[in-house]
mmCIF file of C-alpha atoms and ligand atoms in Angstrom:
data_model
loop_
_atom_site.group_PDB
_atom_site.id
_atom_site.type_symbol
_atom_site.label_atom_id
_atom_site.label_comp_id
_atom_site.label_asym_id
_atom_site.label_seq_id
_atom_site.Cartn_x
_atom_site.Cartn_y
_atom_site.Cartn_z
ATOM 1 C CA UNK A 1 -17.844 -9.849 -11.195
ATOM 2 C CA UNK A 2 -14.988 -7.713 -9.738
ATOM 3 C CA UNK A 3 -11.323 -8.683 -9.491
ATOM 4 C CA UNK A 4 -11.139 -8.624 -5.754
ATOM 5 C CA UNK A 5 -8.571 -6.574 -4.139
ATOM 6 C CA UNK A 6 -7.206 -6.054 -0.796
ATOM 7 C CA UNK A 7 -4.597 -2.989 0.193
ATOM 8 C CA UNK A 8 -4.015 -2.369 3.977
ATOM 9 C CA UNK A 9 -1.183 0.332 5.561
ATOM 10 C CA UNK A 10 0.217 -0.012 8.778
ATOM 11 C CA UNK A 11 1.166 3.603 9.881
ATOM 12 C CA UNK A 12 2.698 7.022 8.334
ATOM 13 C CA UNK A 13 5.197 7.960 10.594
ATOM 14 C CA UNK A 14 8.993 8.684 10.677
ATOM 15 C CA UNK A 15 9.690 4.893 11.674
ATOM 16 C CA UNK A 16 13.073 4.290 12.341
ATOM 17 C CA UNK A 17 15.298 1.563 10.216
ATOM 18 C CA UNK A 18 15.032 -0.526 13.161
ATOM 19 C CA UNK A 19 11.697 -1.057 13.467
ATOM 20 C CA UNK A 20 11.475 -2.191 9.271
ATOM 21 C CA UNK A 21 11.818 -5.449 9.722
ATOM 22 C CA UNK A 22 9.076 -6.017 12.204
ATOM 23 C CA UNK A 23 6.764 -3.631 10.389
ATOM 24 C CA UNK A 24 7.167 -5.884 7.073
ATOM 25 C CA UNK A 25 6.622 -8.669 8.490
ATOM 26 C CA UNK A 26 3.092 -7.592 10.650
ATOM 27 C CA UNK A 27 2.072 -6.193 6.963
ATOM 28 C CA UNK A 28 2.525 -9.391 5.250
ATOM 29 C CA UNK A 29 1.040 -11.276 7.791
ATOM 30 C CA UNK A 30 -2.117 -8.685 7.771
ATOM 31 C CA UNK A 31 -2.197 -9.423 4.170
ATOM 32 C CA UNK A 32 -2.378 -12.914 4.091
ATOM 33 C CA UNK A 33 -5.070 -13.014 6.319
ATOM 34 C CA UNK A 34 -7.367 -10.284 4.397
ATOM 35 C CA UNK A 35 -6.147 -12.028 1.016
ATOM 36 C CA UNK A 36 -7.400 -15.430 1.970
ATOM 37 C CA UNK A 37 -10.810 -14.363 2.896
ATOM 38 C CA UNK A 38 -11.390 -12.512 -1.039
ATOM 39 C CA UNK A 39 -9.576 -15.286 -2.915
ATOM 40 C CA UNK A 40 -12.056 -17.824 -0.855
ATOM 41 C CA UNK A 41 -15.331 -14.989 -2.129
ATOM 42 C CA UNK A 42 -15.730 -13.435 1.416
ATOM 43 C CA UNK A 43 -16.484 -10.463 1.794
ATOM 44 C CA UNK A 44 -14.879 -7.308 1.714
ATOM 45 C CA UNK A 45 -15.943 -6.605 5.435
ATOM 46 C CA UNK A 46 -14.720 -10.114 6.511
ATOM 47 C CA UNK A 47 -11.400 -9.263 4.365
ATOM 48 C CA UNK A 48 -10.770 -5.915 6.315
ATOM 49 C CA UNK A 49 -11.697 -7.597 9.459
ATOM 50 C CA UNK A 50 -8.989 -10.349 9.033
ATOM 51 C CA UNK A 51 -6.147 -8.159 8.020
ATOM 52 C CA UNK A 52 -6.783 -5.597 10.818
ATOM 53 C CA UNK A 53 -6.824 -8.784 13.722
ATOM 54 C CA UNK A 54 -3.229 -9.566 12.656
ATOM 55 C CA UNK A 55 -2.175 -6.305 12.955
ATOM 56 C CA UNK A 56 -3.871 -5.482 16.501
ATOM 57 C CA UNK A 57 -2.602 -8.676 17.580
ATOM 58 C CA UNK A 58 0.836 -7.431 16.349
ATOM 59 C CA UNK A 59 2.915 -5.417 19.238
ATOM 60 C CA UNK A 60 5.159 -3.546 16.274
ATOM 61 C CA UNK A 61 2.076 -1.381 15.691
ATOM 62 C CA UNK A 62 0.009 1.380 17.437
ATOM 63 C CA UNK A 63 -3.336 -0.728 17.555
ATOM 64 C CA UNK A 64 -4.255 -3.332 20.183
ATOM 65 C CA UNK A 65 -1.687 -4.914 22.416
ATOM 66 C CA UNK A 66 1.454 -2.820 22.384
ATOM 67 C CA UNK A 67 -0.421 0.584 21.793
ATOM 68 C CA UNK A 68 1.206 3.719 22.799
ATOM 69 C CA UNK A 69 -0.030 4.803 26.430
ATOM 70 C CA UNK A 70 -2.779 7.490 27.702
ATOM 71 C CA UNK A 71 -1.030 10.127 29.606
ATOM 72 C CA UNK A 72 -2.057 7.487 32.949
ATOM 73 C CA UNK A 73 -0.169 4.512 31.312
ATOM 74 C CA UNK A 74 -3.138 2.959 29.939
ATOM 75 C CA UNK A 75 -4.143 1.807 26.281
ATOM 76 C CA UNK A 76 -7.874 3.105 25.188
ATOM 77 C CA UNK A 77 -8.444 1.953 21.574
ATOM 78 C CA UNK A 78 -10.819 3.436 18.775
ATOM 79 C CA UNK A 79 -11.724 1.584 15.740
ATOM 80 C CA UNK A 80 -13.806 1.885 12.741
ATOM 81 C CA UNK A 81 -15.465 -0.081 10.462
ATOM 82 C CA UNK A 82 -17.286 0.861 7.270
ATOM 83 C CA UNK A 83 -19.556 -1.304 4.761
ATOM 84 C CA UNK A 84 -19.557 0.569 1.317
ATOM 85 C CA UNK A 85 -22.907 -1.154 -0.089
ATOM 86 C CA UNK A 86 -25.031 -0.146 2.607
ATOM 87 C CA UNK A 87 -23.009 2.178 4.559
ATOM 88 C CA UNK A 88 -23.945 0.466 7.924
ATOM 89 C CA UNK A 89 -20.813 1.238 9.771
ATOM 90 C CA UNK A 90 -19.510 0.294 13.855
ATOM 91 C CA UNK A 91 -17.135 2.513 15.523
ATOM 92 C CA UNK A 92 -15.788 2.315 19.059
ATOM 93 C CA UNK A 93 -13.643 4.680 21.181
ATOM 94 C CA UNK A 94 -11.746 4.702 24.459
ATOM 95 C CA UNK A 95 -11.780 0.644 24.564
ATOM 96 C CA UNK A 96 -9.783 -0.446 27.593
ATOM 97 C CA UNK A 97 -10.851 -4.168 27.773
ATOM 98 C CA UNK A 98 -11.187 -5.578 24.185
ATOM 99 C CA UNK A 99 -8.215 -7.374 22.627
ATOM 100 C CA UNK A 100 -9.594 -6.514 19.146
ATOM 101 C CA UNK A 101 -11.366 -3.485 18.824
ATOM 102 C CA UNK A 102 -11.885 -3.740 15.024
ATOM 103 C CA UNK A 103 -13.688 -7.016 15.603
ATOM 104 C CA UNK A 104 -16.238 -5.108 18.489
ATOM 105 C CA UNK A 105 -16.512 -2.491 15.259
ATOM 106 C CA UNK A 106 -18.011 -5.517 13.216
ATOM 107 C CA UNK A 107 -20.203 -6.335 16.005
ATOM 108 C CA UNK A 108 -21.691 -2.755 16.385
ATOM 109 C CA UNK A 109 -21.532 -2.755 12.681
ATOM 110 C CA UNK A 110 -23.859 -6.296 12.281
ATOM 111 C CA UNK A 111 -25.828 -6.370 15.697
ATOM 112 C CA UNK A 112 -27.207 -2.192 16.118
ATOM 113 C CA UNK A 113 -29.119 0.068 15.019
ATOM 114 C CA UNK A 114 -26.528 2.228 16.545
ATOM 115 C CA UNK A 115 -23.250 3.310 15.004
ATOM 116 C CA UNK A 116 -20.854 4.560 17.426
ATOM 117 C CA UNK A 117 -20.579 3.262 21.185
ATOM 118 C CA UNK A 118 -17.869 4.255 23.683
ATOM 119 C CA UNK A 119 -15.850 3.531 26.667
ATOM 120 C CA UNK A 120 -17.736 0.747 29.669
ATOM 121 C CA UNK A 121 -20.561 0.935 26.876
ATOM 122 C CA UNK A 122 -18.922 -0.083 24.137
ATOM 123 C CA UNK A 123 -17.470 -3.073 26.485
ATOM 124 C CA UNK A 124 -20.988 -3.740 27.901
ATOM 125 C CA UNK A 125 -22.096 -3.848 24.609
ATOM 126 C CA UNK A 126 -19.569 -6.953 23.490
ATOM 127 C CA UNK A 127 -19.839 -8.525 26.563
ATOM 128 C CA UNK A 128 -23.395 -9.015 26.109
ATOM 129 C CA UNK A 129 -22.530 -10.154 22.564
ATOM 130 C CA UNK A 130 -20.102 -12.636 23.727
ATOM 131 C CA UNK A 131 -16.946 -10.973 23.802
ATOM 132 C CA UNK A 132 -14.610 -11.604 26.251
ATOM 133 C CA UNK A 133 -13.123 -8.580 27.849
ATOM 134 C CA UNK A 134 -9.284 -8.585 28.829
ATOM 135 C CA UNK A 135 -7.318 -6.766 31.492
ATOM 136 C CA UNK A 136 -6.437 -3.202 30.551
ATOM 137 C CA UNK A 137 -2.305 -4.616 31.749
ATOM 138 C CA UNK A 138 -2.789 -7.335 29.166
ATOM 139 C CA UNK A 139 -2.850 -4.886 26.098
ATOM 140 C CA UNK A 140 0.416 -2.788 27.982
ATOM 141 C CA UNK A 141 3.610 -3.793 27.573
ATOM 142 C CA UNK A 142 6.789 -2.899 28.925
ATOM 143 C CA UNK A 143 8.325 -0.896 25.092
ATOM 144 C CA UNK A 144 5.564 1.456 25.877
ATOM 145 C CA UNK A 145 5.801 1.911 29.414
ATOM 146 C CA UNK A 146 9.797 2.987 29.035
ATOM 147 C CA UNK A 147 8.537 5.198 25.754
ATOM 148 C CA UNK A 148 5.963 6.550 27.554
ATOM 149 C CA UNK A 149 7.916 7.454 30.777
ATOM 150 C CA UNK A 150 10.960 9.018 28.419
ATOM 151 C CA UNK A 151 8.394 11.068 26.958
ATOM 152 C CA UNK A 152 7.007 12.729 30.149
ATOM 153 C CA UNK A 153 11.019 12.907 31.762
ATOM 154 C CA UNK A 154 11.248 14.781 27.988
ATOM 155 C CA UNK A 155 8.805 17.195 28.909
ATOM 156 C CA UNK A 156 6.208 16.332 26.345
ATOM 157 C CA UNK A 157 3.063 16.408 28.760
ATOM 158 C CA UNK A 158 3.998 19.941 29.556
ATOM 159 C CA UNK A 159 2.811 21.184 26.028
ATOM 160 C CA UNK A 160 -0.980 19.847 26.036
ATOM 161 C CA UNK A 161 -2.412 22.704 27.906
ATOM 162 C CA UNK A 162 -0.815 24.896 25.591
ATOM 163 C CA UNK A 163 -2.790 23.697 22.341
ATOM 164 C CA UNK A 164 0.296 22.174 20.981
ATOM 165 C CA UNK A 165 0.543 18.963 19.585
ATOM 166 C CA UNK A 166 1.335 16.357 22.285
ATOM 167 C CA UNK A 167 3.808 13.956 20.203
ATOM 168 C CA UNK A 168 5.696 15.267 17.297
ATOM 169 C CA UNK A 169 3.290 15.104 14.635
ATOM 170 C CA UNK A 170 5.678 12.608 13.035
ATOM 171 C CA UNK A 171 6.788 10.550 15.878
ATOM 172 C CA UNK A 172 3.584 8.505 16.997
ATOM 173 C CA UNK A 173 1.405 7.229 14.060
ATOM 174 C CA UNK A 174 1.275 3.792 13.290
ATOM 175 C CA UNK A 175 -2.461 3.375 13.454
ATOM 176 C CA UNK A 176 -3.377 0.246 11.132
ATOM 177 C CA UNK A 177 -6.164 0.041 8.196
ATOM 178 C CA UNK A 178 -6.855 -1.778 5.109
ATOM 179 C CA UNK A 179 -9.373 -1.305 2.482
ATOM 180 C CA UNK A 180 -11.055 -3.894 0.323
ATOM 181 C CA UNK A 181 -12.851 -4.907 -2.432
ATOM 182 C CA UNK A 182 -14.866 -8.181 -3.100
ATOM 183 C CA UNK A 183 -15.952 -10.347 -5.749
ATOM 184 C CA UNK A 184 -19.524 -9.193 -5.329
ATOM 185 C CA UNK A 185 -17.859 -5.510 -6.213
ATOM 186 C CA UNK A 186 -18.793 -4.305 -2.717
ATOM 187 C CA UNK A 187 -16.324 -1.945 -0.689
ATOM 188 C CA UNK A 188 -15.247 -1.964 2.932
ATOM 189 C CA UNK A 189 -12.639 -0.177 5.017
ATOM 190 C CA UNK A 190 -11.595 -0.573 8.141
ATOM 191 C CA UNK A 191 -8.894 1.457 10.643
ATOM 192 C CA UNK A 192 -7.830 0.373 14.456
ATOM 193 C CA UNK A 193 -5.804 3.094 16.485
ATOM 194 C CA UNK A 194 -4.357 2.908 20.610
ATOM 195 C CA UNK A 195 -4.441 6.914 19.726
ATOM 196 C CA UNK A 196 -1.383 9.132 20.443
ATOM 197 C CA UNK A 197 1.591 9.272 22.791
ATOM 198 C CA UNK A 198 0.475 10.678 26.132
ATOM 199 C CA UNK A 199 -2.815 11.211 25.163
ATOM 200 C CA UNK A 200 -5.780 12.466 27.531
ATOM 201 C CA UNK A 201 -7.655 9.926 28.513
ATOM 202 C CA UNK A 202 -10.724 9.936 26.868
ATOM 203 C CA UNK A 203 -9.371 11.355 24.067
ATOM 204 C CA UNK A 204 -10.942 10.622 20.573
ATOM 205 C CA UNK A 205 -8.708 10.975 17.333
ATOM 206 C CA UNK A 206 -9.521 10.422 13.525
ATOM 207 C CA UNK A 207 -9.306 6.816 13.361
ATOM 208 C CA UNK A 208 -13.168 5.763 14.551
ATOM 209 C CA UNK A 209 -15.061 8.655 13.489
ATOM 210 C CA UNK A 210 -17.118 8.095 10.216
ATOM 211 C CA UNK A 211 -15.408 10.006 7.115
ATOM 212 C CA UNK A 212 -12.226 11.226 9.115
ATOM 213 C CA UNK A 213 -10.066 8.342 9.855
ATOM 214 C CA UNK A 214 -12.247 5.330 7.313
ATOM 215 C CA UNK A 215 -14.977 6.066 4.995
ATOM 216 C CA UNK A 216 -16.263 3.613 2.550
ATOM 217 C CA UNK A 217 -19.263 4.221 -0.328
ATOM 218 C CA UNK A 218 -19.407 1.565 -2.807
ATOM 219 C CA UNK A 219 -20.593 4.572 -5.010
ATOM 220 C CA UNK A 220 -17.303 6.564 -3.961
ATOM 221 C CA UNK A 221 -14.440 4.990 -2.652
ATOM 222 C CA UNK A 222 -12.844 3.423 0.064
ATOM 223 C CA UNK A 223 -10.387 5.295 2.262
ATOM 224 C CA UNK A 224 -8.340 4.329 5.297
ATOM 225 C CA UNK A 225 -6.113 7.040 7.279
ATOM 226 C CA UNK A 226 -2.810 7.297 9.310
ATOM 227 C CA UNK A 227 -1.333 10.469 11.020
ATOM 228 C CA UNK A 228 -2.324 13.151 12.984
ATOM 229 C CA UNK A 229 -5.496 12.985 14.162
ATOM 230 C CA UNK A 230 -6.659 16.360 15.148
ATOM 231 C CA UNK A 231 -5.775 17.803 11.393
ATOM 232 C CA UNK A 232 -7.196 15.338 9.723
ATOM 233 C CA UNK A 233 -10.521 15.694 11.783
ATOM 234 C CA UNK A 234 -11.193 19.025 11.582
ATOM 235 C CA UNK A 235 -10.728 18.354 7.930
ATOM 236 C CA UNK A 236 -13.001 15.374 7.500
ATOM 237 C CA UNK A 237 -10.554 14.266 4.976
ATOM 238 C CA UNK A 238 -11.377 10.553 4.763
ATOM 239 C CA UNK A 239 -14.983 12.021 3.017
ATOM 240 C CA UNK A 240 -12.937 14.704 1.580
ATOM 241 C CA UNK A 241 -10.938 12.167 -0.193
ATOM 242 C CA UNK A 242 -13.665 9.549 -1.075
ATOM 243 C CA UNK A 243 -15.827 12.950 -2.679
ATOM 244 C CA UNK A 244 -12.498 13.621 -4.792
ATOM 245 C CA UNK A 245 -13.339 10.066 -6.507
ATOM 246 C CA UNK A 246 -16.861 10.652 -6.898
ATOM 247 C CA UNK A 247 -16.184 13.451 -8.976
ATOM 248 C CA UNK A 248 -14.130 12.243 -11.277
ATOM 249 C CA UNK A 249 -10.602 11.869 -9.773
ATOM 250 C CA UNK A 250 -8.970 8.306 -9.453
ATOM 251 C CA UNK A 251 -7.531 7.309 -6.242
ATOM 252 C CA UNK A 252 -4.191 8.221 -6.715
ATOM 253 C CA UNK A 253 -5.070 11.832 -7.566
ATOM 254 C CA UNK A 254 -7.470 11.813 -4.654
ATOM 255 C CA UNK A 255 -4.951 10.150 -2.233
ATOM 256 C CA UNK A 256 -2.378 13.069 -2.920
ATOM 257 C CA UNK A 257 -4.680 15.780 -2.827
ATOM 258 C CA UNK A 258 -5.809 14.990 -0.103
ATOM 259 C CA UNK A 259 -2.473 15.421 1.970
ATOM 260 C CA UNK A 260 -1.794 17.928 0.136
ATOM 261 C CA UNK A 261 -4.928 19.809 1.667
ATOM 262 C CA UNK A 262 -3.824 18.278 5.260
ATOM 263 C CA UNK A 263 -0.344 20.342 4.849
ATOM 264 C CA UNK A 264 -1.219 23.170 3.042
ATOM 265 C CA UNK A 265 -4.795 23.937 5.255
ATOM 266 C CA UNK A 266 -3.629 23.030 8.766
ATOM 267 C CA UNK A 267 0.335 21.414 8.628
ATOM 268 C CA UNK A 268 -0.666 18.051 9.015
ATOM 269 C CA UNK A 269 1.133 15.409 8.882
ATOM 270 C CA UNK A 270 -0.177 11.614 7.785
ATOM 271 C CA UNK A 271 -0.733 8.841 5.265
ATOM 272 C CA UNK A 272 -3.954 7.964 3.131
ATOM 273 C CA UNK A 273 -5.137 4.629 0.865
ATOM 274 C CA UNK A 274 -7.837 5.337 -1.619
ATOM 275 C CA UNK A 275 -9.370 2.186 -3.516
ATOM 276 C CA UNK A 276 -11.968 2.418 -6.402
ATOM 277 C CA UNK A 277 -15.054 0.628 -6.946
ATOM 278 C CA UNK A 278 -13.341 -0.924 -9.761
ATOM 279 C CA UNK A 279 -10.492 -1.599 -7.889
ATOM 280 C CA UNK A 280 -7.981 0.634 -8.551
ATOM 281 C CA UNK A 281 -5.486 2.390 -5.998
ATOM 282 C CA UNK A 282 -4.379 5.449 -4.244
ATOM 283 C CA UNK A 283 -1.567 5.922 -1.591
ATOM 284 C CA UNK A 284 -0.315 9.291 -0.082
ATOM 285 C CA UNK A 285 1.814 10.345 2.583
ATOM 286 C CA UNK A 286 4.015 13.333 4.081
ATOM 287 C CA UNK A 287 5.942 11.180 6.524
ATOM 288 C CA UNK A 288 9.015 10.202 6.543
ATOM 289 C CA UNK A 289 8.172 6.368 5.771
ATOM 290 C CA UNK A 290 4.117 4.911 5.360
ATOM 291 C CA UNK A 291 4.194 1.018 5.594
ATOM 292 C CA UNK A 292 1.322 -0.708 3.075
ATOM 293 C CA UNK A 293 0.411 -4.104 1.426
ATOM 294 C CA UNK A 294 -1.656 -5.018 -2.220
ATOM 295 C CA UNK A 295 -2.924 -7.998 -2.636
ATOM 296 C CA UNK A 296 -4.604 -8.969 -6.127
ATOM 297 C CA UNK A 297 -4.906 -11.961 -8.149
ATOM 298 C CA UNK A 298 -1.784 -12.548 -9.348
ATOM 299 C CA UNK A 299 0.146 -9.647 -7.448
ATOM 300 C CA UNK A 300 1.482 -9.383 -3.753
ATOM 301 C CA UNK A 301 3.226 -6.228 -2.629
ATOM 302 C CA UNK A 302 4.384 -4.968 0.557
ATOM 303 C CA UNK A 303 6.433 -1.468 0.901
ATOM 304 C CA UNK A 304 7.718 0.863 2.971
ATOM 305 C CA UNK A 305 7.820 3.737 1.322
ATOM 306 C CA UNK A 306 9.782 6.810 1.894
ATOM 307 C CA UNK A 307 9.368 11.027 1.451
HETATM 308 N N1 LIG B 401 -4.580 8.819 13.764
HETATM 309 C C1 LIG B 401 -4.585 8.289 15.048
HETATM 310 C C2 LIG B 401 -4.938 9.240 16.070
HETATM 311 O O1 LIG B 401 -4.598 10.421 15.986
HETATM 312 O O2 LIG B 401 -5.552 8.848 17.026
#
């Protein structure tokens, strides 16, 4: 029997002082939720589901209501989620309707044959599944509007046809995860994203896509990611990462190497958790500040931790 272990991150980004507070307090409330599914013997799927609900449901971070905005003042949402015994995963991108993307992940991830749906068929899919679908206004609210509307007076729209980076690498990324591990020693991750500042609609970033944003291989590791997503896609660095452990390297050595390689290949900028199949842990960012939680028998942590 494993020691079951929960750690969860709730963006890499240069988060101003400010915005602490709220961010400590979404993170411990992700973390009881998570933690009280493994100390009950759920699952680590159920565990990563849990903690990732709280943090959607939490407006201080870039994942369900209170997402940053598309470029046309909407929120389209991506999330992942990854079983690591027998690598059935659920992803879903461009959401506009679902309160809780990470729990239409689980669906996709327990009810198809398919992995990855998108857009009005990802929401046909949960609707036939039960789901209730919300009003796109309902997951807007008025923070983001004003940020989003600063941003475009600012000028920043004017740089996506160049190839530039829309947002300041460092400005926008508080995409949530969490990464688990159960009693049964099985492995899960899980990450929920509304994207980047001004994106495109119907653009995709790291987040949903299997091994760039969340990977999990109960023969590997487990692997959540925050940042920018483009890099880190074009990298595959959530596989990168979990491939790292596989050969020999423990999280923590994975977890830095791994933004390492995101800077020195392609100047990225982001945060990583890595967690073992025995339960040990990795963190790694090159942000200004990465907020993150560990929850263990017998030890509860919450940080913000700064470069
Ligand atoms: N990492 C979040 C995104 O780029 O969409």
């Amino acid at each position: 029997m494993r020691k079951p272990t929960l750690l969860i991150h709730g963006g890499a980004w240069a988060m101003p002082d400010a915005d602490i507070a709220a961010h400590e307090n979404g993170i411990s409330n992700a973390l009881d939720a998570g933690w009280a599914v493994l100390e009950r013997g759920g699952s680590a799927v159920d565990a990563v589901q849990a903690a990732i609900t709280v943090m959607e449901d939490d407006e201080a971070f870039d994942a369900g209501r209170g997402s940053y905005l598309t470029r046309d003042g909407r929120v389209q949402l991506d999330a992942l989620m990854m079983d690591g015994k027998s690598l059935n995963a659920g992803g879903v991108g461009c959401v506009e309707r679902i309160k809780n993307p990470i729990q239409l992940a689980r669906l996709v991830l327990d009810e198809s044959p398919h992995v990855y749906f998108v857009g009005t068929g990802a929401e046909r899919f949960a609707m036939q599944h039960g789901m209730r679908p919300c009003d796109n206004m309902d997951l807007v609210i008025p923070r983001e509007q004003k940020r989003l509307y600063d941003a475009q007076a600012a000028g920043l729209g004017d740089t996506t046809f160049t190839g530039a980076p829309m947002a300041g690498p460092l400005d926008s990324h508080d995409t949530v995860g969490a990464t688990a591990l159960d009693a049964d020693g099985n492995l899960a991750s899980g990450t929920s994203t509304g994207g980047t500042l001004d994106k495109l609609p119907g653009r995709v970033g790291d987040s949903s896509l299997i091994g760039c944003g969340c990977y999990a291989d109960n023969e590997s590791a487990a692997t959540s990611l925050t940042g920018w997503g483009e890099p880190i896609m074009k990298l595959v660095l959530g596989k990168w990462a979990v491939d790292r452990v596989a050969a020999g390297a423990t999280p923590q050595q994975a977890a830095e190497a791994a933004i390492a390689h995101l800077h020195k290949r392609l100047g990225g900028h982001g945060g990583i958790i890595v967690m073992g199949p025995d339960g040990s842990l990795g963190l790694a960012h090159n942000t200004p500040r990465m907020a993150w939680g560990i929850a263990s028998e017998g030890r509860r942590e919450i940080g913000i931790t700064r470069n």
